[in-house]
Amino acid sequence: MNASKSGSVRPLKPSHWPIAQLPGVSSQDQNLLENCGITTTRELLRRGKTPEQRQAIASELGIHLQYVNKWVAMAELASVPTVGCEYCGLLLHAGIASIAQLADLPIHRLHQQLLRVQVANLQRRDLCPSVDEVTRWIQQARTLVKG
């Protein structure tokens, strides 16, 4: 049977972004990353897969490892299409550091965590993503984890 027939579902592909769109990356850090050939989140994820690779990036850039770890975590979360660069920082602040971790969370528990972060940091409940959005994030994360 041909997989390209009109009834088939296209596989979910991770999203990748220009490094400049990743939250928390200053223009100075962006320049450092670009000077060592990292211009997209795809390249950051490829070059920062292991702790040793992330340490090598930090050494090459002359910055603390925690920044590289944070950027790699946000790049991974941003690869979930409905999360993107818009919500990867919020997820990281809520304690979610990987797609696998996102995929394992119960929807309402994650929504409550996000609501707590929004209220604590911004005193704004209305900026919290809806339960439907959080559901899409978790569903897409599960799909990406399954590969």
mmCIF file with all atom_site columns, C-alpha atoms in Angstrom:
data_model
loop_
_atom_site.group_PDB
_atom_site.id
_atom_site.type_symbol
_atom_site.label_atom_id
_atom_site.label_alt_id
_atom_site.label_comp_id
_atom_site.label_asym_id
_atom_site.label_entity_id
_atom_site.label_seq_id
_atom_site.pdbx_PDB_ins_code
_atom_site.Cartn_x
_atom_site.Cartn_y
_atom_site.Cartn_z
_atom_site.occupancy
_atom_site.B_iso_or_equiv
_atom_site.pdbx_formal_charge
_atom_site.auth_seq_id
_atom_site.auth_comp_id
_atom_site.auth_asym_id
_atom_site.auth_atom_id
_atom_site.pdbx_PDB_model_num
ATOM 1   C CA . MET A 1 1   ? 0.000  0.000  0.000  1.00 0.00 ? 1   MET A CA 1
ATOM 2   C CA . ASN A 1 2   ? 1.348  3.422  -0.904 1.00 0.00 ? 2   ASN A CA 1
ATOM 3   C CA . ALA A 1 3   ? 1.958  5.713  2.096  1.00 0.00 ? 3   ALA A CA 1
ATOM 4   C CA . SER A 1 4   ? 1.415  8.827  0.001  1.00 0.00 ? 4   SER A CA 1
ATOM 5   C CA . LYS A 1 5   ? -2.298 8.221  -0.609 1.00 0.00 ? 5   LYS A CA 1
ATOM 6   C CA . SER A 1 6   ? -4.542 11.088 0.416  1.00 0.00 ? 6   SER A CA 1
ATOM 7   C CA . GLY A 1 7   ? -5.809 9.302  3.540  1.00 0.00 ? 7   GLY A CA 1
ATOM 8   C CA . SER A 1 8   ? -2.387 8.986  5.129  1.00 0.00 ? 8   SER A CA 1
ATOM 9   C CA . VAL A 1 9   ? -1.223 11.245 7.943  1.00 0.00 ? 9   VAL A CA 1
ATOM 10  C CA . ARG A 1 10  ? 1.996  13.181 7.512  1.00 0.00 ? 10  ARG A CA 1
ATOM 11  C CA . PRO A 1 11  ? 4.504  12.432 10.235 1.00 0.00 ? 11  PRO A CA 1
ATOM 12  C CA . LEU A 1 12  ? 5.140  15.190 12.758 1.00 0.00 ? 12  LEU A CA 1
ATOM 13  C CA . LYS A 1 13  ? 8.512  16.819 12.201 1.00 0.00 ? 13  LYS A CA 1
ATOM 14  C CA . PRO A 1 14  ? 10.395 18.852 14.773 1.00 0.00 ? 14  PRO A CA 1
ATOM 15  C CA . SER A 1 15  ? 10.510 22.605 14.229 1.00 0.00 ? 15  SER A CA 1
ATOM 16  C CA . HIS A 1 16  ? 13.788 24.504 14.098 1.00 0.00 ? 16  HIS A CA 1
ATOM 17  C CA . TRP A 1 17  ? 14.375 28.211 14.516 1.00 0.00 ? 17  TRP A CA 1
ATOM 18  C CA . PRO A 1 18  ? 17.049 30.850 13.999 1.00 0.00 ? 18  PRO A CA 1
ATOM 19  C CA . ILE A 1 19  ? 19.151 31.187 17.161 1.00 0.00 ? 19  ILE A CA 1
ATOM 20  C CA . ALA A 1 20  ? 18.032 34.834 17.375 1.00 0.00 ? 20  ALA A CA 1
ATOM 21  C CA . GLN A 1 21  ? 14.464 33.687 18.141 1.00 0.00 ? 21  GLN A CA 1
ATOM 22  C CA . LEU A 1 22  ? 15.460 31.556 21.133 1.00 0.00 ? 22  LEU A CA 1
ATOM 23  C CA . PRO A 1 23  ? 14.481 33.439 24.315 1.00 0.00 ? 23  PRO A CA 1
ATOM 24  C CA . GLY A 1 24  ? 17.277 34.360 26.697 1.00 0.00 ? 24  GLY A CA 1
ATOM 25  C CA . VAL A 1 25  ? 20.016 34.472 24.066 1.00 0.00 ? 25  VAL A CA 1
ATOM 26  C CA . SER A 1 26  ? 21.458 37.985 24.109 1.00 0.00 ? 26  SER A CA 1
ATOM 27  C CA . SER A 1 27  ? 22.719 39.565 20.907 1.00 0.00 ? 27  SER A CA 1
ATOM 28  C CA . GLN A 1 28  ? 26.271 39.137 22.239 1.00 0.00 ? 28  GLN A CA 1
ATOM 29  C CA . ASP A 1 29  ? 25.674 35.408 22.866 1.00 0.00 ? 29  ASP A CA 1
ATOM 30  C CA . GLN A 1 30  ? 23.989 35.121 19.474 1.00 0.00 ? 30  GLN A CA 1
ATOM 31  C CA . ASN A 1 31  ? 27.127 36.551 17.846 1.00 0.00 ? 31  ASN A CA 1
ATOM 32  C CA . LEU A 1 32  ? 29.336 34.117 19.780 1.00 0.00 ? 32  LEU A CA 1
ATOM 33  C CA . LEU A 1 33  ? 27.172 31.180 18.682 1.00 0.00 ? 33  LEU A CA 1
ATOM 34  C CA . GLU A 1 34  ? 27.089 32.335 15.076 1.00 0.00 ? 34  GLU A CA 1
ATOM 35  C CA . ASN A 1 35  ? 30.883 32.788 15.055 1.00 0.00 ? 35  ASN A CA 1
ATOM 36  C CA . CYS A 1 36  ? 31.281 29.111 15.917 1.00 0.00 ? 36  CYS A CA 1
ATOM 37  C CA . GLY A 1 37  ? 28.762 28.066 13.245 1.00 0.00 ? 37  GLY A CA 1
ATOM 38  C CA . ILE A 1 38  ? 25.610 27.712 15.342 1.00 0.00 ? 38  ILE A CA 1
ATOM 39  C CA . THR A 1 39  ? 22.892 29.773 13.641 1.00 0.00 ? 39  THR A CA 1
ATOM 40  C CA . THR A 1 40  ? 19.820 27.583 14.224 1.00 0.00 ? 40  THR A CA 1
ATOM 41  C CA . THR A 1 41  ? 18.303 25.534 17.007 1.00 0.00 ? 41  THR A CA 1
ATOM 42  C CA . ARG A 1 42  ? 18.815 22.460 14.795 1.00 0.00 ? 42  ARG A CA 1
ATOM 43  C CA . GLU A 1 43  ? 22.573 23.100 14.737 1.00 0.00 ? 43  GLU A CA 1
ATOM 44  C CA . LEU A 1 44  ? 22.641 23.769 18.487 1.00 0.00 ? 44  LEU A CA 1
ATOM 45  C CA . LEU A 1 45  ? 20.886 20.456 19.155 1.00 0.00 ? 45  LEU A CA 1
ATOM 46  C CA . ARG A 1 46  ? 23.168 18.597 16.751 1.00 0.00 ? 46  ARG A CA 1
ATOM 47  C CA . ARG A 1 47  ? 26.349 20.023 18.265 1.00 0.00 ? 47  ARG A CA 1
ATOM 48  C CA . GLY A 1 48  ? 25.151 19.854 21.885 1.00 0.00 ? 48  GLY A CA 1
ATOM 49  C CA . LYS A 1 49  ? 23.775 16.305 22.147 1.00 0.00 ? 49  LYS A CA 1
ATOM 50  C CA . THR A 1 50  ? 26.044 15.115 24.959 1.00 0.00 ? 50  THR A CA 1
ATOM 51  C CA . PRO A 1 51  ? 27.317 16.769 28.138 1.00 0.00 ? 51  PRO A CA 1
ATOM 52  C CA . GLU A 1 52  ? 30.827 16.613 26.668 1.00 0.00 ? 52  GLU A CA 1
ATOM 53  C CA . GLN A 1 53  ? 29.711 18.396 23.502 1.00 0.00 ? 53  GLN A CA 1
ATOM 54  C CA . ARG A 1 54  ? 27.920 21.085 25.532 1.00 0.00 ? 54  ARG A CA 1
ATOM 55  C CA . GLN A 1 55  ? 31.059 21.581 27.637 1.00 0.00 ? 55  GLN A CA 1
ATOM 56  C CA . ALA A 1 56  ? 33.094 21.933 24.433 1.00 0.00 ? 56  ALA A CA 1
ATOM 57  C CA . ILE A 1 57  ? 30.693 24.623 23.160 1.00 0.00 ? 57  ILE A CA 1
ATOM 58  C CA . ALA A 1 58  ? 30.899 26.480 26.484 1.00 0.00 ? 58  ALA A CA 1
ATOM 59  C CA . SER A 1 59  ? 34.699 26.329 26.395 1.00 0.00 ? 59  SER A CA 1
ATOM 60  C CA . GLU A 1 60  ? 34.830 27.474 22.783 1.00 0.00 ? 60  GLU A CA 1
ATOM 61  C CA . LEU A 1 61  ? 32.540 30.416 23.563 1.00 0.00 ? 61  LEU A CA 1
ATOM 62  C CA . GLY A 1 62  ? 34.227 31.213 26.875 1.00 0.00 ? 62  GLY A CA 1
ATOM 63  C CA . ILE A 1 63  ? 30.935 31.102 28.792 1.00 0.00 ? 63  ILE A CA 1
ATOM 64  C CA . HIS A 1 64  ? 29.551 29.078 31.688 1.00 0.00 ? 64  HIS A CA 1
ATOM 65  C CA . LEU A 1 65  ? 28.155 25.637 30.862 1.00 0.00 ? 65  LEU A CA 1
ATOM 66  C CA . GLN A 1 66  ? 24.785 26.455 32.467 1.00 0.00 ? 66  GLN A CA 1
ATOM 67  C CA . TYR A 1 67  ? 23.993 28.851 29.607 1.00 0.00 ? 67  TYR A CA 1
ATOM 68  C CA . VAL A 1 68  ? 24.676 26.241 26.949 1.00 0.00 ? 68  VAL A CA 1
ATOM 69  C CA . ASN A 1 69  ? 22.599 23.669 28.869 1.00 0.00 ? 69  ASN A CA 1
ATOM 70  C CA . LYS A 1 70  ? 19.721 26.163 29.110 1.00 0.00 ? 70  LYS A CA 1
ATOM 71  C CA . TRP A 1 71  ? 19.874 27.002 25.399 1.00 0.00 ? 71  TRP A CA 1
ATOM 72  C CA . VAL A 1 72  ? 19.983 23.334 24.395 1.00 0.00 ? 72  VAL A CA 1
ATOM 73  C CA . ALA A 1 73  ? 16.980 22.555 26.641 1.00 0.00 ? 73  ALA A CA 1
ATOM 74  C CA . MET A 1 74  ? 15.004 25.460 25.173 1.00 0.00 ? 74  MET A CA 1
ATOM 75  C CA . ALA A 1 75  ? 15.999 24.468 21.623 1.00 0.00 ? 75  ALA A CA 1
ATOM 76  C CA . GLU A 1 76  ? 14.738 20.949 22.285 1.00 0.00 ? 76  GLU A CA 1
ATOM 77  C CA . LEU A 1 77  ? 11.445 22.187 23.731 1.00 0.00 ? 77  LEU A CA 1
ATOM 78  C CA . ALA A 1 78  ? 11.070 24.680 20.854 1.00 0.00 ? 78  ALA A CA 1
ATOM 79  C CA . SER A 1 79  ? 11.291 21.785 18.411 1.00 0.00 ? 79  SER A CA 1
ATOM 80  C CA . VAL A 1 80  ? 7.764  20.788 19.471 1.00 0.00 ? 80  VAL A CA 1
ATOM 81  C CA . PRO A 1 81  ? 5.857  22.691 16.749 1.00 0.00 ? 81  PRO A CA 1
ATOM 82  C CA . THR A 1 82  ? 3.076  24.069 18.965 1.00 0.00 ? 82  THR A CA 1
ATOM 83  C CA . VAL A 1 83  ? 5.555  25.088 21.693 1.00 0.00 ? 83  VAL A CA 1
ATOM 84  C CA . GLY A 1 84  ? 8.100  26.832 19.484 1.00 0.00 ? 84  GLY A CA 1
ATOM 85  C CA . CYS A 1 85  ? 10.154 29.748 20.762 1.00 0.00 ? 85  CYS A CA 1
ATOM 86  C CA . GLU A 1 86  ? 7.031  31.349 22.198 1.00 0.00 ? 86  GLU A CA 1
ATOM 87  C CA . TYR A 1 87  ? 6.567  28.882 25.061 1.00 0.00 ? 87  TYR A CA 1
ATOM 88  C CA . CYS A 1 88  ? 9.886  27.006 25.449 1.00 0.00 ? 88  CYS A CA 1
ATOM 89  C CA . GLY A 1 89  ? 11.083 29.477 28.107 1.00 0.00 ? 89  GLY A CA 1
ATOM 90  C CA . LEU A 1 90  ? 7.855  29.161 30.074 1.00 0.00 ? 90  LEU A CA 1
ATOM 91  C CA . LEU A 1 91  ? 8.179  25.382 30.071 1.00 0.00 ? 91  LEU A CA 1
ATOM 92  C CA . LEU A 1 92  ? 11.787 25.602 31.232 1.00 0.00 ? 92  LEU A CA 1
ATOM 93  C CA . HIS A 1 93  ? 10.783 27.975 34.063 1.00 0.00 ? 93  HIS A CA 1
ATOM 94  C CA . ALA A 1 94  ? 8.108  25.458 35.042 1.00 0.00 ? 94  ALA A CA 1
ATOM 95  C CA . GLY A 1 95  ? 10.790 22.783 35.438 1.00 0.00 ? 95  GLY A CA 1
ATOM 96  C CA . ILE A 1 96  ? 10.362 21.001 32.098 1.00 0.00 ? 96  ILE A CA 1
ATOM 97  C CA . ALA A 1 97  ? 13.757 20.515 30.433 1.00 0.00 ? 97  ALA A CA 1
ATOM 98  C CA . SER A 1 98  ? 13.145 17.965 27.672 1.00 0.00 ? 98  SER A CA 1
ATOM 99  C CA . ILE A 1 99  ? 10.596 16.651 25.214 1.00 0.00 ? 99  ILE A CA 1
ATOM 100 C CA . ALA A 1 100 ? 10.590 13.293 27.020 1.00 0.00 ? 100 ALA A CA 1
ATOM 101 C CA . GLN A 1 101 ? 9.753  15.017 30.296 1.00 0.00 ? 101 GLN A CA 1
ATOM 102 C CA . LEU A 1 102 ? 6.990  17.015 28.595 1.00 0.00 ? 102 LEU A CA 1
ATOM 103 C CA . ALA A 1 103 ? 5.563  13.843 27.041 1.00 0.00 ? 103 ALA A CA 1
ATOM 104 C CA . ASP A 1 104 ? 5.346  12.129 30.448 1.00 0.00 ? 104 ASP A CA 1
ATOM 105 C CA . LEU A 1 105 ? 3.400  14.844 32.266 1.00 0.00 ? 105 LEU A CA 1
ATOM 106 C CA . PRO A 1 106 ? -0.320 14.676 32.925 1.00 0.00 ? 106 PRO A CA 1
ATOM 107 C CA . ILE A 1 107 ? -2.046 17.559 31.139 1.00 0.00 ? 107 ILE A CA 1
ATOM 108 C CA . HIS A 1 108 ? -3.726 19.154 34.153 1.00 0.00 ? 108 HIS A CA 1
ATOM 109 C CA . ARG A 1 109 ? -0.588 18.882 36.299 1.00 0.00 ? 109 ARG A CA 1
ATOM 110 C CA . LEU A 1 110 ? 1.445  20.725 33.679 1.00 0.00 ? 110 LEU A CA 1
ATOM 111 C CA . HIS A 1 111 ? -1.256 23.347 33.246 1.00 0.00 ? 111 HIS A CA 1
ATOM 112 C CA . GLN A 1 112 ? -1.245 23.986 37.008 1.00 0.00 ? 112 GLN A CA 1
ATOM 113 C CA . GLN A 1 113 ? 2.561  24.300 37.010 1.00 0.00 ? 113 GLN A CA 1
ATOM 114 C CA . LEU A 1 114 ? 2.396  26.827 34.162 1.00 0.00 ? 114 LEU A CA 1
ATOM 115 C CA . LEU A 1 115 ? -0.341 28.785 35.908 1.00 0.00 ? 115 LEU A CA 1
ATOM 116 C CA . ARG A 1 116 ? 1.773  28.981 39.084 1.00 0.00 ? 116 ARG A CA 1
ATOM 117 C CA . VAL A 1 117 ? 4.757  30.278 37.087 1.00 0.00 ? 117 VAL A CA 1
ATOM 118 C CA . GLN A 1 118 ? 2.652  32.896 35.286 1.00 0.00 ? 118 GLN A CA 1
ATOM 119 C CA . VAL A 1 119 ? 1.041  34.152 38.487 1.00 0.00 ? 119 VAL A CA 1
ATOM 120 C CA . ALA A 1 120 ? 4.314  34.140 40.470 1.00 0.00 ? 120 ALA A CA 1
ATOM 121 C CA . ASN A 1 121 ? 6.331  35.932 37.798 1.00 0.00 ? 121 ASN A CA 1
ATOM 122 C CA . LEU A 1 122 ? 3.815  38.119 36.005 1.00 0.00 ? 122 LEU A CA 1
ATOM 123 C CA . GLN A 1 123 ? 0.789  38.200 38.335 1.00 0.00 ? 123 GLN A CA 1
ATOM 124 C CA . ARG A 1 124 ? -1.262 37.376 35.214 1.00 0.00 ? 124 ARG A CA 1
ATOM 125 C CA . ARG A 1 125 ? -3.430 34.258 35.069 1.00 0.00 ? 125 ARG A CA 1
ATOM 126 C CA . ASP A 1 126 ? -4.791 35.326 31.672 1.00 0.00 ? 126 ASP A CA 1
ATOM 127 C CA . LEU A 1 127 ? -1.391 34.834 29.971 1.00 0.00 ? 127 LEU A CA 1
ATOM 128 C CA . CYS A 1 128 ? -1.271 31.161 30.865 1.00 0.00 ? 128 CYS A CA 1
ATOM 129 C CA . PRO A 1 129 ? -1.728 28.839 27.871 1.00 0.00 ? 129 PRO A CA 1
ATOM 130 C CA . SER A 1 130 ? -5.076 27.071 27.761 1.00 0.00 ? 130 SER A CA 1
ATOM 131 C CA . VAL A 1 131 ? -5.577 23.432 28.689 1.00 0.00 ? 131 VAL A CA 1
ATOM 132 C CA . ASP A 1 132 ? -6.189 22.758 24.974 1.00 0.00 ? 132 ASP A CA 1
ATOM 133 C CA . GLU A 1 133 ? -2.800 24.257 24.058 1.00 0.00 ? 133 GLU A CA 1
ATOM 134 C CA . VAL A 1 134 ? -1.040 22.262 26.766 1.00 0.00 ? 134 VAL A CA 1
ATOM 135 C CA . THR A 1 135 ? -2.809 19.127 25.503 1.00 0.00 ? 135 THR A CA 1
ATOM 136 C CA . ARG A 1 136 ? -1.455 19.749 21.975 1.00 0.00 ? 136 ARG A CA 1
ATOM 137 C CA . TRP A 1 137 ? 2.067  20.249 23.351 1.00 0.00 ? 137 TRP A CA 1
ATOM 138 C CA . ILE A 1 138 ? 1.972  16.965 25.229 1.00 0.00 ? 138 ILE A CA 1
ATOM 139 C CA . GLN A 1 139 ? 0.441  15.073 22.289 1.00 0.00 ? 139 GLN A CA 1
ATOM 140 C CA . GLN A 1 140 ? 3.092  16.406 19.904 1.00 0.00 ? 140 GLN A CA 1
ATOM 141 C CA . ALA A 1 141 ? 5.870  15.687 22.417 1.00 0.00 ? 141 ALA A CA 1
ATOM 142 C CA . ARG A 1 142 ? 4.631  12.080 22.714 1.00 0.00 ? 142 ARG A CA 1
ATOM 143 C CA . THR A 1 143 ? 4.615  11.760 18.923 1.00 0.00 ? 143 THR A CA 1
ATOM 144 C CA . LEU A 1 144 ? 8.162  13.128 18.650 1.00 0.00 ? 144 LEU A CA 1
ATOM 145 C CA . VAL A 1 145 ? 9.442  10.871 21.452 1.00 0.00 ? 145 VAL A CA 1
ATOM 146 C CA . LYS A 1 146 ? 8.008  7.802  19.704 1.00 0.00 ? 146 LYS A CA 1
ATOM 147 C CA . GLY A 1 147 ? 9.925  8.914  16.623 1.00 0.00 ? 147 GLY A CA 1
#
